[in-house]
């Protein structure tokens, strides 16, 4: 008798696809938030944290390492793009690219930390769960580590 898969076993997407999904979703969230309010607000922060968890749950176990550092990279790259396109969206209008990037990261550090920690926590829970409950379809933990 086979048991139903849990949320910890559901991730099946390759790391490359999850990275692309994360980049597209982060930029989309930022653009929509900018269109609504003219600057990044708590809406971006909340959705970024939720996105970080979703990405950690979607990735295939063999690509955990790829996703482990994704939330900080997503935020830095997104803020860099925003700092080039229009520094006023994340900082003062007259700020340079580096200053706008640093200011934006500072203002959204809570979301960055929460998203990063929750992403790592989800990956850790999934790794421990899968070590104790192999999938049984030939994709056991020893194969995933290779």
PDB file of C-alpha atoms in Angstrom:
ATOM      1  CA  UNK A   1       0.000   0.000   0.000  1.00  0.00           C
ATOM      2  CA  UNK A   2       1.442   3.330  -0.963  1.00  0.00           C
ATOM      3  CA  UNK A   3       1.018   6.340   1.229  1.00  0.00           C
ATOM      4  CA  UNK A   4       0.138   9.815   0.039  1.00  0.00           C
ATOM      5  CA  UNK A   5       3.050  12.161  -0.473  1.00  0.00           C
ATOM      6  CA  UNK A   6       3.519  14.908   2.083  1.00  0.00           C
ATOM      7  CA  UNK A   7       4.394  18.531   1.382  1.00  0.00           C
ATOM      8  CA  UNK A   8       8.033  17.680   2.153  1.00  0.00           C
ATOM      9  CA  UNK A   9       8.124  15.142  -0.702  1.00  0.00           C
ATOM     10  CA  UNK A  10       6.304  17.111  -3.386  1.00  0.00           C
ATOM     11  CA  UNK A  11       9.195  19.159  -4.827  1.00  0.00           C
ATOM     12  CA  UNK A  12       9.991  17.852  -8.291  1.00  0.00           C
ATOM     13  CA  UNK A  13      11.171  20.877 -10.296  1.00  0.00           C
ATOM     14  CA  UNK A  14      14.808  21.055 -11.430  1.00  0.00           C
ATOM     15  CA  UNK A  15      16.918  23.743  -9.769  1.00  0.00           C
ATOM     16  CA  UNK A  16      17.377  25.714 -12.980  1.00  0.00           C
ATOM     17  CA  UNK A  17      13.612  26.050 -13.453  1.00  0.00           C
ATOM     18  CA  UNK A  18      13.107  27.076  -9.832  1.00  0.00           C
ATOM     19  CA  UNK A  19      15.802  29.753 -10.172  1.00  0.00           C
ATOM     20  CA  UNK A  20      14.135  31.121 -13.307  1.00  0.00           C
ATOM     21  CA  UNK A  21      10.731  31.015 -11.628  1.00  0.00           C
ATOM     22  CA  UNK A  22      12.135  32.842  -8.606  1.00  0.00           C
ATOM     23  CA  UNK A  23      13.743  35.557 -10.729  1.00  0.00           C
ATOM     24  CA  UNK A  24      10.624  36.106 -12.801  1.00  0.00           C
ATOM     25  CA  UNK A  25       8.336  36.105  -9.775  1.00  0.00           C
ATOM     26  CA  UNK A  26      10.542  38.477  -7.751  1.00  0.00           C
ATOM     27  CA  UNK A  27      10.743  41.013 -10.556  1.00  0.00           C
ATOM     28  CA  UNK A  28       7.012  40.673 -11.223  1.00  0.00           C
ATOM     29  CA  UNK A  29       6.185  41.242  -7.558  1.00  0.00           C
ATOM     30  CA  UNK A  30       8.464  44.295  -7.499  1.00  0.00           C
ATOM     31  CA  UNK A  31       7.001  45.794 -10.682  1.00  0.00           C
ATOM     32  CA  UNK A  32       3.401  45.254  -9.563  1.00  0.00           C
ATOM     33  CA  UNK A  33       4.172  46.781  -6.162  1.00  0.00           C
ATOM     34  CA  UNK A  34       5.827  49.760  -7.867  1.00  0.00           C
ATOM     35  CA  UNK A  35       2.829  50.225 -10.155  1.00  0.00           C
ATOM     36  CA  UNK A  36       0.470  50.173  -7.179  1.00  0.00           C
ATOM     37  CA  UNK A  37       2.376  52.439  -4.804  1.00  0.00           C
ATOM     38  CA  UNK A  38       5.377  53.924  -6.603  1.00  0.00           C
ATOM     39  CA  UNK A  39       7.866  52.280  -4.230  1.00  0.00           C
ATOM     40  CA  UNK A  40       8.517  48.891  -2.698  1.00  0.00           C
ATOM     41  CA  UNK A  41       6.365  48.406   0.391  1.00  0.00           C
ATOM     42  CA  UNK A  42       5.514  45.716   2.900  1.00  0.00           C
ATOM     43  CA  UNK A  43       3.549  43.993   0.121  1.00  0.00           C
ATOM     44  CA  UNK A  44       6.824  43.164  -1.631  1.00  0.00           C
ATOM     45  CA  UNK A  45       8.301  41.978   1.675  1.00  0.00           C
ATOM     46  CA  UNK A  46       5.436  39.607   2.474  1.00  0.00           C
ATOM     47  CA  UNK A  47       5.287  38.174  -1.037  1.00  0.00           C
ATOM     48  CA  UNK A  48       9.071  37.759  -1.136  1.00  0.00           C
ATOM     49  CA  UNK A  49       8.997  35.684   2.057  1.00  0.00           C
ATOM     50  CA  UNK A  50       6.139  33.543   0.728  1.00  0.00           C
ATOM     51  CA  UNK A  51       7.970  33.100  -2.579  1.00  0.00           C
ATOM     52  CA  UNK A  52      11.130  31.972  -0.770  1.00  0.00           C
ATOM     53  CA  UNK A  53       9.185  29.211   0.982  1.00  0.00           C
ATOM     54  CA  UNK A  54       7.406  28.149  -2.215  1.00  0.00           C
ATOM     55  CA  UNK A  55      10.711  27.858  -4.066  1.00  0.00           C
ATOM     56  CA  UNK A  56      12.175  25.700  -1.293  1.00  0.00           C
ATOM     57  CA  UNK A  57       9.154  23.408  -1.473  1.00  0.00           C
ATOM     58  CA  UNK A  58       9.122  23.136  -5.303  1.00  0.00           C
ATOM     59  CA  UNK A  59      12.761  22.178  -5.935  1.00  0.00           C
ATOM     60  CA  UNK A  60      13.832  18.589  -6.463  1.00  0.00           C
ATOM     61  CA  UNK A  61      15.969  17.246  -3.586  1.00  0.00           C
ATOM     62  CA  UNK A  62      19.073  16.860  -5.765  1.00  0.00           C
ATOM     63  CA  UNK A  63      19.051  20.644  -6.303  1.00  0.00           C
ATOM     64  CA  UNK A  64      18.721  21.777  -2.678  1.00  0.00           C
ATOM     65  CA  UNK A  65      22.154  23.403  -2.762  1.00  0.00           C
ATOM     66  CA  UNK A  66      21.179  25.469  -5.792  1.00  0.00           C
ATOM     67  CA  UNK A  67      18.206  26.939  -3.948  1.00  0.00           C
ATOM     68  CA  UNK A  68      19.847  27.363  -0.523  1.00  0.00           C
ATOM     69  CA  UNK A  69      21.380  30.743  -1.448  1.00  0.00           C
ATOM     70  CA  UNK A  70      18.618  31.860  -3.790  1.00  0.00           C
ATOM     71  CA  UNK A  71      16.664  34.384  -1.634  1.00  0.00           C
ATOM     72  CA  UNK A  72      19.629  36.745  -1.047  1.00  0.00           C
ATOM     73  CA  UNK A  73      20.687  36.484  -4.675  1.00  0.00           C
ATOM     74  CA  UNK A  74      17.150  37.192  -5.895  1.00  0.00           C
ATOM     75  CA  UNK A  75      16.826  40.277  -3.741  1.00  0.00           C
ATOM     76  CA  UNK A  76      20.269  41.642  -4.580  1.00  0.00           C
ATOM     77  CA  UNK A  77      19.839  41.155  -8.328  1.00  0.00           C
ATOM     78  CA  UNK A  78      16.298  42.571  -8.283  1.00  0.00           C
ATOM     79  CA  UNK A  79      17.377  45.614  -6.299  1.00  0.00           C
ATOM     80  CA  UNK A  80      20.368  46.112  -8.590  1.00  0.00           C
ATOM     81  CA  UNK A  81      18.039  46.157 -11.596  1.00  0.00           C
ATOM     82  CA  UNK A  82      15.715  48.594  -9.783  1.00  0.00           C
ATOM     83  CA  UNK A  83      18.670  50.788  -8.748  1.00  0.00           C
ATOM     84  CA  UNK A  84      19.730  51.063 -12.386  1.00  0.00           C
ATOM     85  CA  UNK A  85      16.211  51.571 -13.755  1.00  0.00           C
ATOM     86  CA  UNK A  86      15.071  54.061 -11.131  1.00  0.00           C
ATOM     87  CA  UNK A  87      16.821  54.524  -7.802  1.00  0.00           C
ATOM     88  CA  UNK A  88      13.772  56.335  -6.416  1.00  0.00           C
ATOM     89  CA  UNK A  89      11.887  53.048  -6.265  1.00  0.00           C
ATOM     90  CA  UNK A  90      14.114  51.702  -3.486  1.00  0.00           C
ATOM     91  CA  UNK A  91      15.980  54.794  -2.252  1.00  0.00           C
ATOM     92  CA  UNK A  92      16.238  58.551  -2.873  1.00  0.00           C
ATOM     93  CA  UNK A  93      15.907  59.621  -6.504  1.00  0.00           C
ATOM     94  CA  UNK A  94      19.357  61.211  -6.581  1.00  0.00           C
ATOM     95  CA  UNK A  95      21.210  58.209  -5.145  1.00  0.00           C
ATOM     96  CA  UNK A  96      23.723  56.343  -7.239  1.00  0.00           C
ATOM     97  CA  UNK A  97      23.328  52.679  -8.074  1.00  0.00           C
ATOM     98  CA  UNK A  98      25.424  51.362  -5.176  1.00  0.00           C
ATOM     99  CA  UNK A  99      23.830  53.709  -2.623  1.00  0.00           C
ATOM    100  CA  UNK A 100      20.332  52.796  -3.844  1.00  0.00           C
ATOM    101  CA  UNK A 101      21.191  49.092  -3.656  1.00  0.00           C
ATOM    102  CA  UNK A 102      22.500  49.388  -0.096  1.00  0.00           C
ATOM    103  CA  UNK A 103      19.544  51.537   0.987  1.00  0.00           C
ATOM    104  CA  UNK A 104      17.037  49.148  -0.576  1.00  0.00           C
ATOM    105  CA  UNK A 105      18.624  46.124   1.062  1.00  0.00           C
ATOM    106  CA  UNK A 106      18.670  47.927   4.397  1.00  0.00           C
ATOM    107  CA  UNK A 107      15.005  48.856   4.203  1.00  0.00           C
ATOM    108  CA  UNK A 108      13.992  45.313   3.265  1.00  0.00           C
ATOM    109  CA  UNK A 109      16.482  43.427   5.462  1.00  0.00           C
ATOM    110  CA  UNK A 110      13.696  41.908   7.556  1.00  0.00           C
ATOM    111  CA  UNK A 111      12.072  40.310   4.523  1.00  0.00           C
ATOM    112  CA  UNK A 112      15.462  39.156   3.260  1.00  0.00           C
ATOM    113  CA  UNK A 113      16.323  37.540   6.599  1.00  0.00           C
ATOM    114  CA  UNK A 114      12.884  35.955   7.027  1.00  0.00           C
ATOM    115  CA  UNK A 115      12.814  34.617   3.469  1.00  0.00           C
ATOM    116  CA  UNK A 116      16.346  33.244   3.736  1.00  0.00           C
ATOM    117  CA  UNK A 117      15.795  31.587   7.112  1.00  0.00           C
ATOM    118  CA  UNK A 118      12.455  30.067   6.117  1.00  0.00           C
ATOM    119  CA  UNK A 119      13.912  28.802   2.834  1.00  0.00           C
ATOM    120  CA  UNK A 120      16.798  27.117   4.662  1.00  0.00           C
ATOM    121  CA  UNK A 121      14.433  25.758   7.307  1.00  0.00           C
ATOM    122  CA  UNK A 122      12.155  24.210   4.664  1.00  0.00           C
ATOM    123  CA  UNK A 123      15.121  22.673   2.852  1.00  0.00           C
ATOM    124  CA  UNK A 124      16.457  21.298   6.144  1.00  0.00           C
ATOM    125  CA  UNK A 125      13.120  19.790   7.113  1.00  0.00           C
ATOM    126  CA  UNK A 126      12.730  18.279   3.652  1.00  0.00           C
ATOM    127  CA  UNK A 127      16.241  16.793   3.795  1.00  0.00           C
ATOM    128  CA  UNK A 128      15.645  15.215   7.201  1.00  0.00           C
ATOM    129  CA  UNK A 129      12.213  13.943   6.209  1.00  0.00           C
ATOM    130  CA  UNK A 130      13.468  12.415   2.966  1.00  0.00           C
ATOM    131  CA  UNK A 131      16.391  10.781   4.773  1.00  0.00           C
ATOM    132  CA  UNK A 132      13.893   9.009   7.054  1.00  0.00           C
ATOM    133  CA  UNK A 133      11.229   8.329   4.406  1.00  0.00           C
ATOM    134  CA  UNK A 134      12.759   7.435   1.037  1.00  0.00           C
ATOM    135  CA  UNK A 135      10.366   7.937  -1.849  1.00  0.00           C
ATOM    136  CA  UNK A 136      10.524   4.280  -2.853  1.00  0.00           C
ATOM    137  CA  UNK A 137      10.535   4.991  -6.586  1.00  0.00           C
ATOM    138  CA  UNK A 138      14.247   4.440  -7.023  1.00  0.00           C
ATOM    139  CA  UNK A 139      15.004   8.017  -5.967  1.00  0.00           C
ATOM    140  CA  UNK A 140      16.413   7.448  -2.515  1.00  0.00           C
ATOM    141  CA  UNK A 141      18.546   9.805  -0.493  1.00  0.00           C
ATOM    142  CA  UNK A 142      21.840   8.231  -1.525  1.00  0.00           C
ATOM    143  CA  UNK A 143      21.037   8.848  -5.206  1.00  0.00           C
ATOM    144  CA  UNK A 144      20.021  12.450  -4.517  1.00  0.00           C
ATOM    145  CA  UNK A 145      23.353  13.241  -2.896  1.00  0.00           C
ATOM    146  CA  UNK A 146      25.305  12.282  -6.036  1.00  0.00           C
TER     147      UNK A 146
END
